[in-house]
Amino acid sequence: MQFSITAALFACVLARPAAAPPPDRAPAVGVASFEALPKPLPLPYDDKADAEAAVKAAKARALKGHKLLLIDLGGNWCLDCRLLAGTIELPKLKPWVERHYELVTVDIGRFDRNLAIPVRYGVGSRPEGVPALLVIDPKTDKLLNGGRVSALADARSLTPQALADWLAQWTR
């Protein structure tokens, strides 16, 4: 009797689907506050770029590199967008981001430019705030962070480490 119960439990454990692996933790960025970011902060958004072509090319690179696609919607006028860009450029974080994500920045002006991109992913014609980050599975072209696209719109209220940890939520 003991053997059959043990064998049955063992069979159940083997039959269960494996739990998803935990996210790949973001590295310690080594910067305690935004005041310590290198100055001037980056101006990551090109208002002259062909955003559709840039997203298409980034998606192809993401597929080829087995990465997630990270579409950063924002504008150079936005302090929170620039703080996020400066954080991503930190020497301890940048290689980690490059390993997990294919990043493409899309200038949405003052919510009046390139808005077909968030619409395509079900965000609507106007994100709630910027930066708005779309984490996309390039294999399925599906948004992974629905409902949390504008979570970093008040990035200045976080720390650089909190921004890095936010990015780690979708990585494996």
Tab-separated table of N, CA and C in Angstrom:
chain	number	residue	atom	x	y	z
A	1	MET	N	0.820	-1.193	0.000
A	1	MET	CA	0.000	0.000	0.000
A	1	MET	C	0.866	1.260	0.000
A	2	GLN	N	1.885	1.279	0.841
A	2	GLN	CA	2.769	2.446	0.922
A	2	GLN	C	3.404	2.731	-0.435
A	3	PHE	N	3.838	1.690	-1.115
A	3	PHE	CA	4.492	1.867	-2.410
A	3	PHE	C	3.545	2.500	-3.417
A	4	SER	N	2.307	2.076	-3.466
A	4	SER	CA	1.378	2.602	-4.461
A	4	SER	C	1.039	4.068	-4.191
A	5	ILE	N	0.954	4.487	-2.943
A	5	ILE	CA	0.701	5.901	-2.633
A	5	ILE	C	1.893	6.746	-3.043
A	6	THR	N	3.089	6.275	-2.723
A	6	THR	CA	4.303	7.001	-3.099
A	6	THR	C	4.413	7.085	-4.613
A	7	ALA	N	4.156	5.982	-5.276
A	7	ALA	CA	4.223	5.972	-6.737
A	7	ALA	C	3.181	6.908	-7.336
A	8	ALA	N	2.004	6.948	-6.761
A	8	ALA	CA	0.952	7.830	-7.270
A	8	ALA	C	1.330	9.295	-7.082
A	9	LEU	N	1.880	9.644	-5.913
A	9	LEU	CA	2.317	11.032	-5.680
A	9	LEU	C	3.421	11.420	-6.645
A	10	PHE	N	4.373	10.526	-6.859
A	10	PHE	CA	5.465	10.782	-7.781
A	10	PHE	C	4.933	11.001	-9.199
A	11	ALA	N	3.969	10.186	-9.599
A	11	ALA	CA	3.368	10.315	-10.929
A	11	ALA	C	2.645	11.653	-11.059
A	12	CYS	N	1.981	12.097	-9.998
A	12	CYS	CA	1.284	13.398	-10.035
A	12	CYS	C	2.270	14.543	-10.195
A	13	VAL	N	3.380	14.469	-9.487
A	13	VAL	CA	4.392	15.523	-9.577
A	13	VAL	C	4.945	15.579	-10.994
A	14	LEU	N	5.220	14.436	-11.582
A	14	LEU	CA	5.745	14.406	-12.941
A	14	LEU	C	4.724	14.880	-13.964
A	15	ALA	N	3.459	14.641	-13.706
A	15	ALA	CA	2.411	14.999	-14.660
A	15	ALA	C	2.056	16.482	-14.614
A	16	ARG	N	2.359	17.150	-13.508
A	16	ARG	CA	2.030	18.579	-13.401
A	16	ARG	C	2.878	19.388	-14.363
A	17	PRO	N	2.293	20.411	-14.974
A	17	PRO	CA	3.113	21.263	-15.814
A	17	PRO	C	4.105	22.032	-14.943
A	18	ALA	N	5.275	22.234	-15.467
A	18	ALA	CA	6.301	22.969	-14.718
A	18	ALA	C	5.869	24.420	-14.541
A	19	ALA	N	6.157	24.948	-13.395
A	19	ALA	CA	5.859	26.360	-13.145
A	19	ALA	C	6.781	27.207	-14.009
A	20	ALA	N	6.289	28.371	-14.398
A	20	ALA	CA	7.115	29.277	-15.186
A	20	ALA	C	8.337	29.673	-14.377
A	21	PRO	N	9.481	29.777	-15.041
A	21	PRO	CA	10.678	30.173	-14.300
A	21	PRO	C	10.513	31.598	-13.780
A	22	PRO	N	11.182	31.903	-12.695
A	22	PRO	CA	11.071	33.264	-12.164
A	22	PRO	C	11.712	34.252	-13.128
A	23	PRO	N	11.320	35.512	-13.053
A	23	PRO	CA	11.937	36.513	-13.926
A	23	PRO	C	13.441	36.581	-13.685
A	24	ASP	N	14.162	36.968	-14.706
A	24	ASP	CA	15.599	37.192	-14.590
A	24	ASP	C	15.763	38.553	-13.917
A	25	ARG	N	16.197	38.547	-12.695
A	25	ARG	CA	16.293	39.778	-11.901
A	25	ARG	C	17.165	40.811	-12.594
A	26	ALA	N	16.757	42.038	-12.443
A	26	ALA	CA	17.570	43.147	-12.955
A	26	ALA	C	18.815	43.268	-12.083
A	27	PRO	N	19.914	43.669	-12.664
A	27	PRO	CA	21.115	43.858	-11.853
A	27	PRO	C	20.960	45.061	-10.929
A	28	ALA	N	21.778	45.125	-9.923
A	28	ALA	CA	21.833	46.315	-9.070
A	28	ALA	C	22.422	47.435	-9.912
A	29	VAL	N	21.678	48.506	-10.071
A	29	VAL	CA	22.118	49.568	-10.985
A	29	VAL	C	23.218	50.434	-10.402
A	30	GLY	N	23.371	50.417	-9.081
A	30	GLY	CA	24.471	51.152	-8.468
A	30	GLY	C	24.251	52.647	-8.357
A	31	VAL	N	23.021	53.098	-8.606
A	31	VAL	CA	22.698	54.523	-8.511
A	31	VAL	C	21.482	54.638	-7.610
A	32	ALA	N	21.629	55.392	-6.531
A	32	ALA	CA	20.559	55.465	-5.533
A	32	ALA	C	19.442	56.423	-5.916
A	33	SER	N	19.763	57.440	-6.690
A	33	SER	CA	18.739	58.424	-7.040
A	33	SER	C	19.011	58.975	-8.433
A	34	PHE	N	17.994	59.629	-8.975
A	34	PHE	CA	18.133	60.198	-10.316
A	34	PHE	C	19.141	61.336	-10.357
A	35	GLU	N	19.374	61.976	-9.218
A	35	GLU	CA	20.355	63.059	-9.180
A	35	GLU	C	21.743	62.562	-9.575
A	36	ALA	N	21.994	61.270	-9.360
A	36	ALA	CA	23.301	60.700	-9.667
A	36	ALA	C	23.437	60.232	-11.118
A	37	LEU	N	22.367	60.325	-11.915
A	37	LEU	CA	22.469	59.935	-13.327
A	37	LEU	C	23.396	60.899	-14.056
A	38	PRO	N	24.130	60.390	-15.061
A	38	PRO	CA	24.967	61.287	-15.854
A	38	PRO	C	24.120	62.380	-16.518
A	39	LYS	N	24.673	63.576	-16.597
A	39	LYS	CA	23.990	64.715	-17.214
A	39	LYS	C	24.747	65.101	-18.479
A	40	PRO	N	24.102	65.625	-19.458
A	40	PRO	CA	22.662	65.826	-19.548
A	40	PRO	C	21.950	64.503	-19.770
A	41	LEU	N	20.683	64.474	-19.391
A	41	LEU	CA	19.881	63.289	-19.635
A	41	LEU	C	19.705	63.091	-21.136
A	42	PRO	N	19.569	61.839	-21.578
A	42	PRO	CA	19.399	61.581	-23.019
A	42	PRO	C	18.131	62.216	-23.576
A	43	LEU	N	18.161	62.457	-24.870
A	43	LEU	CA	16.997	62.876	-25.662
A	43	LEU	C	16.724	61.716	-26.624
A	44	PRO	N	16.012	60.693	-26.163
A	44	PRO	CA	15.959	59.434	-26.922
A	44	PRO	C	14.991	59.398	-28.101
A	45	TYR	N	14.113	60.386	-28.231
A	45	TYR	CA	13.042	60.298	-29.225
A	45	TYR	C	13.371	61.149	-30.439
A	46	ASP	N	13.342	60.516	-31.612
A	46	ASP	CA	13.623	61.192	-32.875
A	46	ASP	C	12.295	61.524	-33.549
A	47	ASP	N	11.953	62.803	-33.570
A	47	ASP	CA	10.665	63.202	-34.154
A	47	ASP	C	10.652	63.115	-35.675
A	48	LYS	N	11.790	62.853	-36.277
A	48	LYS	CA	11.873	62.716	-37.741
A	48	LYS	C	11.890	61.250	-38.182
A	49	ALA	N	11.999	60.335	-37.229
A	49	ALA	CA	12.124	58.907	-37.560
A	49	ALA	C	10.820	58.358	-38.125
A	50	ASP	N	10.946	57.356	-38.976
A	50	ASP	CA	9.791	56.599	-39.465
A	50	ASP	C	9.487	55.554	-38.392
A	51	ALA	N	8.570	55.857	-37.498
A	51	ALA	CA	8.296	55.008	-36.340
A	51	ALA	C	7.820	53.621	-36.756
A	52	GLU	N	6.972	53.534	-37.762
A	52	GLU	CA	6.472	52.229	-38.209
A	52	GLU	C	7.622	51.355	-38.681
A	53	ALA	N	8.527	51.923	-39.466
A	53	ALA	CA	9.679	51.160	-39.955
A	53	ALA	C	10.600	50.774	-38.804
A	54	ALA	N	10.790	51.676	-37.841
A	54	ALA	CA	11.654	51.391	-36.696
A	54	ALA	C	11.089	50.253	-35.852
A	55	VAL	N	9.781	50.242	-35.621
A	55	VAL	CA	9.158	49.174	-34.839
A	55	VAL	C	9.248	47.848	-35.599
A	56	LYS	N	9.003	47.889	-36.888
A	56	LYS	CA	9.082	46.665	-37.705
A	56	LYS	C	10.498	46.080	-37.665
A	57	ALA	N	11.509	46.930	-37.803
A	57	ALA	CA	12.901	46.463	-37.770
A	57	ALA	C	13.266	45.929	-36.384
A	58	ALA	N	12.816	46.608	-35.331
A	58	ALA	CA	13.110	46.157	-33.971
A	58	ALA	C	12.431	44.817	-33.685
A	59	LYS	N	11.220	44.644	-34.190
A	59	LYS	CA	10.522	43.374	-34.000
A	59	LYS	C	11.286	42.242	-34.690
A	60	ALA	N	11.791	42.483	-35.888
A	60	ALA	CA	12.569	41.464	-36.602
A	60	ALA	C	13.837	41.113	-35.828
A	61	ARG	N	14.514	42.122	-35.269
A	61	ARG	CA	15.709	41.860	-34.465
A	61	ARG	C	15.358	41.087	-33.190
A	62	ALA	N	14.214	41.426	-32.575
A	62	ALA	CA	13.775	40.727	-31.365
A	62	ALA	C	13.519	39.250	-31.669
A	63	LEU	N	12.848	38.970	-32.769
A	63	LEU	CA	12.599	37.582	-33.160
A	63	LEU	C	13.905	36.827	-33.377
A	64	LYS	N	14.791	37.437	-34.126
A	64	LYS	CA	16.070	36.805	-34.442
A	64	LYS	C	16.906	36.576	-33.181
A	65	GLY	N	16.857	37.537	-32.253
A	65	GLY	CA	17.660	37.442	-31.044
A	65	GLY	C	16.964	36.769	-29.872
A	66	HIS	N	15.737	36.279	-30.076
A	66	HIS	CA	14.961	35.621	-29.013
A	66	HIS	C	14.802	36.546	-27.801
A	67	LYS	N	14.402	37.781	-28.086
A	67	LYS	CA	14.207	38.790	-27.048
A	67	LYS	C	12.768	39.272	-27.076
A	68	LEU	N	12.407	40.013	-26.061
A	68	LEU	CA	11.131	40.720	-26.062
A	68	LEU	C	11.319	42.049	-26.779
A	69	LEU	N	10.244	42.540	-27.353
A	69	LEU	CA	10.255	43.856	-27.984
A	69	LEU	C	9.762	44.857	-26.945
A	70	LEU	N	10.516	45.923	-26.749
A	70	LEU	CA	10.146	46.976	-25.810
A	70	LEU	C	9.975	48.269	-26.602
A	71	ILE	N	8.721	48.698	-26.729
A	71	ILE	CA	8.412	49.934	-27.441
A	71	ILE	C	8.219	51.025	-26.397
A	72	ASP	N	9.070	52.025	-26.444
A	72	ASP	CA	9.047	53.145	-25.500
A	72	ASP	C	8.400	54.331	-26.214
A	73	LEU	N	7.167	54.649	-25.812
A	73	LEU	CA	6.433	55.775	-26.384
A	73	LEU	C	6.639	56.992	-25.495
A	74	GLY	N	7.060	58.092	-26.081
A	74	GLY	CA	7.270	59.287	-25.265
A	74	GLY	C	7.690	60.475	-26.101
A	75	GLY	N	8.263	61.445	-25.432
A	75	GLY	CA	8.742	62.654	-26.090
A	75	GLY	C	9.888	63.263	-25.300
A	76	ASN	N	10.766	63.957	-25.992
A	76	ASN	CA	11.924	64.566	-25.338
A	76	ASN	C	11.540	65.670	-24.356
A	77	TRP	N	10.330	66.188	-24.439
A	77	TRP	CA	9.851	67.207	-23.511
A	77	TRP	C	9.546	66.621	-22.137
A	78	CYS	N	9.441	65.289	-22.044
A	78	CYS	CA	8.974	64.587	-20.845
A	78	CYS	C	10.151	64.204	-19.943
A	79	LEU	N	10.202	64.791	-18.746
A	79	LEU	CA	11.273	64.479	-17.803
A	79	LEU	C	11.274	63.000	-17.430
A	80	ASP	N	10.112	62.414	-17.183
A	80	ASP	CA	10.058	61.001	-16.802
A	80	ASP	C	10.612	60.102	-17.910
A	81	CYS	N	10.348	60.468	-19.166
A	81	CYS	CA	10.873	59.702	-20.305
A	81	CYS	C	12.392	59.769	-20.333
A	82	ARG	N	12.922	60.941	-20.084
A	82	ARG	CA	14.373	61.130	-20.111
A	82	ARG	C	15.044	60.449	-18.924
A	83	LEU	N	14.373	60.433	-17.761
A	83	LEU	CA	14.914	59.721	-16.603
A	83	LEU	C	14.971	58.219	-16.881
A	84	LEU	N	13.927	57.690	-17.505
A	84	LEU	CA	13.921	56.282	-17.872
A	84	LEU	C	15.069	55.979	-18.841
A	85	ALA	N	15.225	56.819	-19.860
A	85	ALA	CA	16.294	56.613	-20.839
A	85	ALA	C	17.663	56.680	-20.172
A	86	GLY	N	17.844	57.630	-19.262
A	86	GLY	CA	19.114	57.736	-18.544
A	86	GLY	C	19.386	56.527	-17.676
A	87	THR	N	18.345	55.993	-17.064
A	87	THR	CA	18.490	54.795	-16.234
A	87	THR	C	18.875	53.602	-17.093
A	88	ILE	N	18.213	53.441	-18.234
A	88	ILE	CA	18.522	52.320	-19.126
A	88	ILE	C	19.962	52.388	-19.623
A	89	GLU	N	20.508	53.594	-19.737
A	89	GLU	CA	21.883	53.763	-20.214
A	89	GLU	C	22.942	53.486	-19.148
A	90	LEU	N	22.540	53.267	-17.898
A	90	LEU	CA	23.524	53.005	-16.845
A	90	LEU	C	24.363	51.776	-17.204
A	91	PRO	N	25.679	51.854	-16.970
A	91	PRO	CA	26.572	50.752	-17.381
A	91	PRO	C	26.206	49.383	-16.819
A	92	LYS	N	25.618	49.323	-15.639
A	92	LYS	CA	25.262	48.025	-15.070
A	92	LYS	C	23.920	47.520	-15.586
A	93	LEU	N	23.090	48.406	-16.118
A	93	LEU	CA	21.765	48.003	-16.591
A	93	LEU	C	21.709	47.803	-18.100
A	94	LYS	N	22.418	48.619	-18.837
A	94	LYS	CA	22.320	48.581	-20.304
A	94	LYS	C	22.574	47.190	-20.898
A	95	PRO	N	23.638	46.484	-20.488
A	95	PRO	CA	23.854	45.142	-21.076
A	95	PRO	C	22.724	44.165	-20.741
A	96	TRP	N	22.156	44.296	-19.548
A	96	TRP	CA	21.043	43.430	-19.160
A	96	TRP	C	19.822	43.708	-20.034
A	97	VAL	N	19.512	44.988	-20.244
A	97	VAL	CA	18.386	45.358	-21.107
A	97	VAL	C	18.627	44.837	-22.519
A	98	GLU	N	19.833	45.021	-23.026
A	98	GLU	CA	20.148	44.564	-24.385
A	98	GLU	C	20.063	43.046	-24.513
A	99	ARG	N	20.306	42.333	-23.436
A	99	ARG	CA	20.219	40.867	-23.470
A	99	ARG	C	18.767	40.387	-23.519
A	100	HIS	N	17.858	41.130	-22.922
A	100	HIS	CA	16.471	40.698	-22.794
A	100	HIS	C	15.486	41.393	-23.728
A	101	TYR	N	15.810	42.590	-24.142
A	101	TYR	CA	14.863	43.397	-24.905
A	101	TYR	C	15.506	43.953	-26.172
A	102	GLU	N	14.672	44.100	-27.175
A	102	GLU	CA	15.025	44.926	-28.334
A	102	GLU	C	14.238	46.208	-28.122
A	103	LEU	N	14.933	47.280	-27.794
A	103	LEU	CA	14.313	48.554	-27.444
A	103	LEU	C	14.184	49.444	-28.669
A	104	VAL	N	12.996	50.014	-28.821
A	104	VAL	CA	12.780	51.006	-29.869
A	104	VAL	C	12.001	52.166	-29.241
A	105	THR	N	12.504	53.378	-29.474
A	105	THR	CA	11.811	54.556	-28.961
A	105	THR	C	10.954	55.143	-30.073
A	106	VAL	N	9.764	55.583	-29.691
A	106	VAL	CA	8.813	56.155	-30.646
A	106	VAL	C	8.348	57.498	-30.100
A	107	ASP	N	8.617	58.549	-30.856
A	107	ASP	CA	8.175	59.883	-30.466
A	107	ASP	C	6.676	60.011	-30.748
A	108	ILE	N	5.902	60.283	-29.699
A	108	ILE	CA	4.465	60.493	-29.913
A	108	ILE	C	4.099	61.968	-29.782
A	109	GLY	N	5.115	62.831	-29.867
A	109	GLY	CA	4.867	64.268	-29.805
A	109	GLY	C	4.142	64.624	-28.521
A	110	ARG	N	3.150	65.449	-28.641
A	110	ARG	CA	2.289	65.813	-27.498
A	110	ARG	C	0.987	65.022	-27.630
A	111	PHE	N	1.162	63.693	-27.767
A	111	PHE	CA	0.044	62.759	-27.973
A	111	PHE	C	-0.664	63.046	-29.298
A	112	ASP	N	0.140	63.423	-30.319
A	112	ASP	CA	-0.442	63.736	-31.621
A	112	ASP	C	0.355	63.120	-32.779
A	113	ARG	N	1.213	62.144	-32.487
A	113	ARG	CA	2.065	61.573	-33.519
A	113	ARG	C	2.250	60.078	-33.257
A	114	ASN	N	2.285	59.299	-34.300
A	114	ASN	CA	2.583	57.858	-34.245
A	114	ASN	C	1.653	57.080	-33.309
A	115	LEU	N	0.417	57.506	-33.210
A	115	LEU	CA	-0.523	56.883	-32.279
A	115	LEU	C	-1.134	55.582	-32.804
A	116	ALA	N	-0.878	55.257	-34.063
A	116	ALA	CA	-1.350	53.970	-34.580
A	116	ALA	C	-0.610	52.813	-33.910
A	117	ILE	N	0.574	53.071	-33.405
A	117	ILE	CA	1.352	52.002	-32.765
A	117	ILE	C	0.698	51.549	-31.459
A	118	PRO	N	0.384	52.443	-30.523
A	118	PRO	CA	-0.320	51.939	-29.327
A	118	PRO	C	-1.696	51.368	-29.649
A	119	VAL	N	-2.382	51.927	-30.646
A	119	VAL	CA	-3.701	51.395	-31.026
A	119	VAL	C	-3.567	49.945	-31.478
A	120	ARG	N	-2.531	49.647	-32.246
A	120	ARG	CA	-2.309	48.286	-32.758
A	120	ARG	C	-2.228	47.266	-31.620
A	121	TYR	N	-1.721	47.692	-30.472
A	121	TYR	CA	-1.555	46.772	-29.351
A	121	TYR	C	-2.646	46.917	-28.293
A	122	GLY	N	-3.741	47.579	-28.656
A	122	GLY	CA	-4.903	47.650	-27.784
A	122	GLY	C	-4.818	48.667	-26.668
A	123	VAL	N	-3.885	49.590	-26.770
A	123	VAL	CA	-3.710	50.590	-25.716
A	123	VAL	C	-4.698	51.734	-25.874
A	124	GLY	N	-5.160	51.956	-27.071
A	124	GLY	CA	-6.029	53.092	-27.340
A	124	GLY	C	-5.251	54.152	-28.088
A	125	SER	N	-5.947	55.197	-28.480
A	125	SER	CA	-5.304	56.215	-29.309
A	125	SER	C	-4.471	57.197	-28.501
A	126	ARG	N	-4.550	57.103	-27.191
A	126	ARG	CA	-3.765	58.006	-26.360
A	126	ARG	C	-3.398	57.288	-25.054
A	127	PRO	N	-2.099	56.972	-24.872
A	127	PRO	CA	-1.700	56.375	-23.594
A	127	PRO	C	-2.047	57.311	-22.439
A	128	GLU	N	-2.259	56.745	-21.258
A	128	GLU	CA	-2.617	57.548	-20.088
A	128	GLU	C	-1.506	58.506	-19.684
A	129	GLY	N	-0.290	58.183	-20.008
A	129	GLY	CA	0.858	59.024	-19.677
A	129	GLY	C	2.088	58.468	-20.354
A	130	VAL	N	3.157	59.229	-20.294
A	130	VAL	CA	4.426	58.784	-20.860
A	130	VAL	C	5.511	58.930	-19.799
A	131	PRO	N	6.541	58.089	-19.850
A	131	PRO	CA	6.721	57.082	-20.876
A	131	PRO	C	5.669	55.982	-20.770
A	132	ALA	N	5.251	55.524	-21.929
A	132	ALA	CA	4.367	54.368	-22.017
A	132	ALA	C	5.206	53.258	-22.633
A	133	LEU	N	5.338	52.171	-21.910
A	133	LEU	CA	6.162	51.065	-22.381
A	133	LEU	C	5.286	49.896	-22.777
A	134	LEU	N	5.477	49.430	-23.998
A	134	LEU	CA	4.762	48.262	-24.508
A	134	LEU	C	5.749	47.104	-24.523
A	135	VAL	N	5.488	46.092	-23.714
A	135	VAL	CA	6.308	44.883	-23.696
A	135	VAL	C	5.586	43.884	-24.592
A	136	ILE	N	6.226	43.542	-25.701
A	136	ILE	CA	5.603	42.739	-26.746
A	136	ILE	C	6.340	41.414	-26.911
A	137	ASP	N	5.568	40.330	-26.996
A	137	ASP	CA	6.123	39.040	-27.391
A	137	ASP	C	6.185	39.076	-28.921
A	138	PRO	N	7.385	39.118	-29.502
A	138	PRO	CA	7.464	39.265	-30.962
A	138	PRO	C	6.968	38.049	-31.736
A	139	LYS	N	6.906	36.889	-31.088
A	139	LYS	CA	6.415	35.688	-31.773
A	139	LYS	C	4.915	35.779	-32.021
A	140	THR	N	4.183	36.295	-31.044
A	140	THR	CA	2.728	36.367	-31.150
A	140	THR	C	2.237	37.777	-31.459
A	141	ASP	N	3.128	38.755	-31.354
A	141	ASP	CA	2.802	40.175	-31.524
A	141	ASP	C	1.757	40.621	-30.506
A	142	LYS	N	1.808	40.045	-29.305
A	142	LYS	CA	0.850	40.355	-28.243
A	142	LYS	C	1.499	41.208	-27.160
A	143	LEU	N	0.703	42.131	-26.643
A	143	LEU	CA	1.111	42.980	-25.522
A	143	LEU	C	1.117	42.148	-24.245
A	144	LEU	N	2.230	42.155	-23.523
A	144	LEU	CA	2.347	41.367	-22.303
A	144	LEU	C	2.004	42.162	-21.047
A	145	ASN	N	2.073	43.470	-21.115
A	145	ASN	CA	1.870	44.291	-19.924
A	145	ASN	C	0.614	45.157	-20.024
A	146	GLY	N	-0.444	44.587	-20.567
A	146	GLY	CA	-1.705	45.314	-20.663
A	146	GLY	C	-2.160	45.820	-19.305
A	147	GLY	N	-2.681	47.026	-19.281
A	147	GLY	CA	-3.123	47.640	-18.040
A	147	GLY	C	-2.005	48.276	-17.246
A	148	ARG	N	-0.763	48.077	-17.686
A	148	ARG	CA	0.389	48.630	-16.964
A	148	ARG	C	1.322	49.395	-17.892
A	149	VAL	N	0.807	49.768	-19.042
A	149	VAL	CA	1.609	50.434	-20.061
A	149	VAL	C	2.168	51.764	-19.565
A	150	SER	N	1.374	52.518	-18.838
A	150	SER	CA	1.800	53.841	-18.366
A	150	SER	C	2.242	53.822	-16.903
A	151	ALA	N	2.645	52.665	-16.415
A	151	ALA	CA	3.034	52.531	-15.005
A	151	ALA	C	4.232	53.401	-14.637
A	152	LEU	N	5.052	53.752	-15.616
A	152	LEU	CA	6.240	54.558	-15.328
A	152	LEU	C	6.066	56.022	-15.694
A	153	ALA	N	4.827	56.438	-15.925
A	153	ALA	CA	4.567	57.826	-16.304
A	153	ALA	C	4.973	58.803	-15.208
A	154	ASP	N	5.106	58.327	-14.000
A	154	ASP	CA	5.607	59.147	-12.897
A	154	ASP	C	6.927	58.543	-12.416
A	155	ALA	N	7.811	58.278	-13.365
A	155	ALA	CA	9.073	57.609	-13.070
A	155	ALA	C	9.875	58.345	-12.004
A	156	ARG	N	9.771	59.646	-11.960
A	156	ARG	CA	10.567	60.419	-11.000
A	156	ARG	C	10.207	60.088	-9.550
A	157	SER	N	9.056	59.454	-9.323
A	157	SER	CA	8.673	59.076	-7.958
A	157	SER	C	9.304	57.746	-7.544
A	158	LEU	N	9.982	57.084	-8.475
A	158	LEU	CA	10.640	55.804	-8.202
A	158	LEU	C	12.139	56.031	-8.051
A	159	THR	N	12.867	54.955	-7.884
A	159	THR	CA	14.322	55.011	-7.907
A	159	THR	C	14.792	54.362	-9.199
A	160	PRO	N	16.030	54.615	-9.596
A	160	PRO	CA	16.540	53.897	-10.773
A	160	PRO	C	16.442	52.380	-10.614
A	161	GLN	N	16.658	51.860	-9.398
A	161	GLN	CA	16.551	50.414	-9.194
A	161	GLN	C	15.112	49.947	-9.377
A	162	ALA	N	14.148	50.724	-8.918
A	162	ALA	CA	12.738	50.352	-9.088
A	162	ALA	C	12.368	50.304	-10.568
A	163	LEU	N	12.912	51.210	-11.376
A	163	LEU	CA	12.669	51.167	-12.823
A	163	LEU	C	13.261	49.891	-13.419
A	164	ALA	N	14.475	49.557	-13.011
A	164	ALA	CA	15.114	48.334	-13.507
A	164	ALA	C	14.304	47.109	-13.099
A	165	ASP	N	13.843	47.080	-11.857
A	165	ASP	CA	13.045	45.943	-11.385
A	165	ASP	C	11.727	45.846	-12.143
A	166	TRP	N	11.147	46.972	-12.501
A	166	TRP	CA	9.904	46.969	-13.286
A	166	TRP	C	10.148	46.280	-14.627
A	167	LEU	N	11.269	46.593	-15.258
A	167	LEU	CA	11.593	45.979	-16.546
A	167	LEU	C	11.803	44.466	-16.420
A	168	ALA	N	12.228	44.014	-15.248
A	168	ALA	CA	12.537	42.594	-15.060
A	168	ALA	C	11.282	41.724	-14.940
A	169	GLN	N	10.126	42.319	-14.786
A	169	GLN	CA	8.916	41.532	-14.576
A	169	GLN	C	8.569	40.580	-15.709
A	170	TRP	N	8.980	40.909	-16.922
A	170	TRP	CA	8.576	40.104	-18.080
A	170	TRP	C	9.701	39.258	-18.631
A	171	THR	N	10.872	39.329	-18.059
A	171	THR	CA	12.014	38.587	-18.602
A	171	THR	C	12.091	37.196	-18.008
A	172	ARG	N	12.646	36.310	-18.747
A	172	ARG	CA	12.838	34.920	-18.306
A	172	ARG	C	14.273	34.525	-18.543
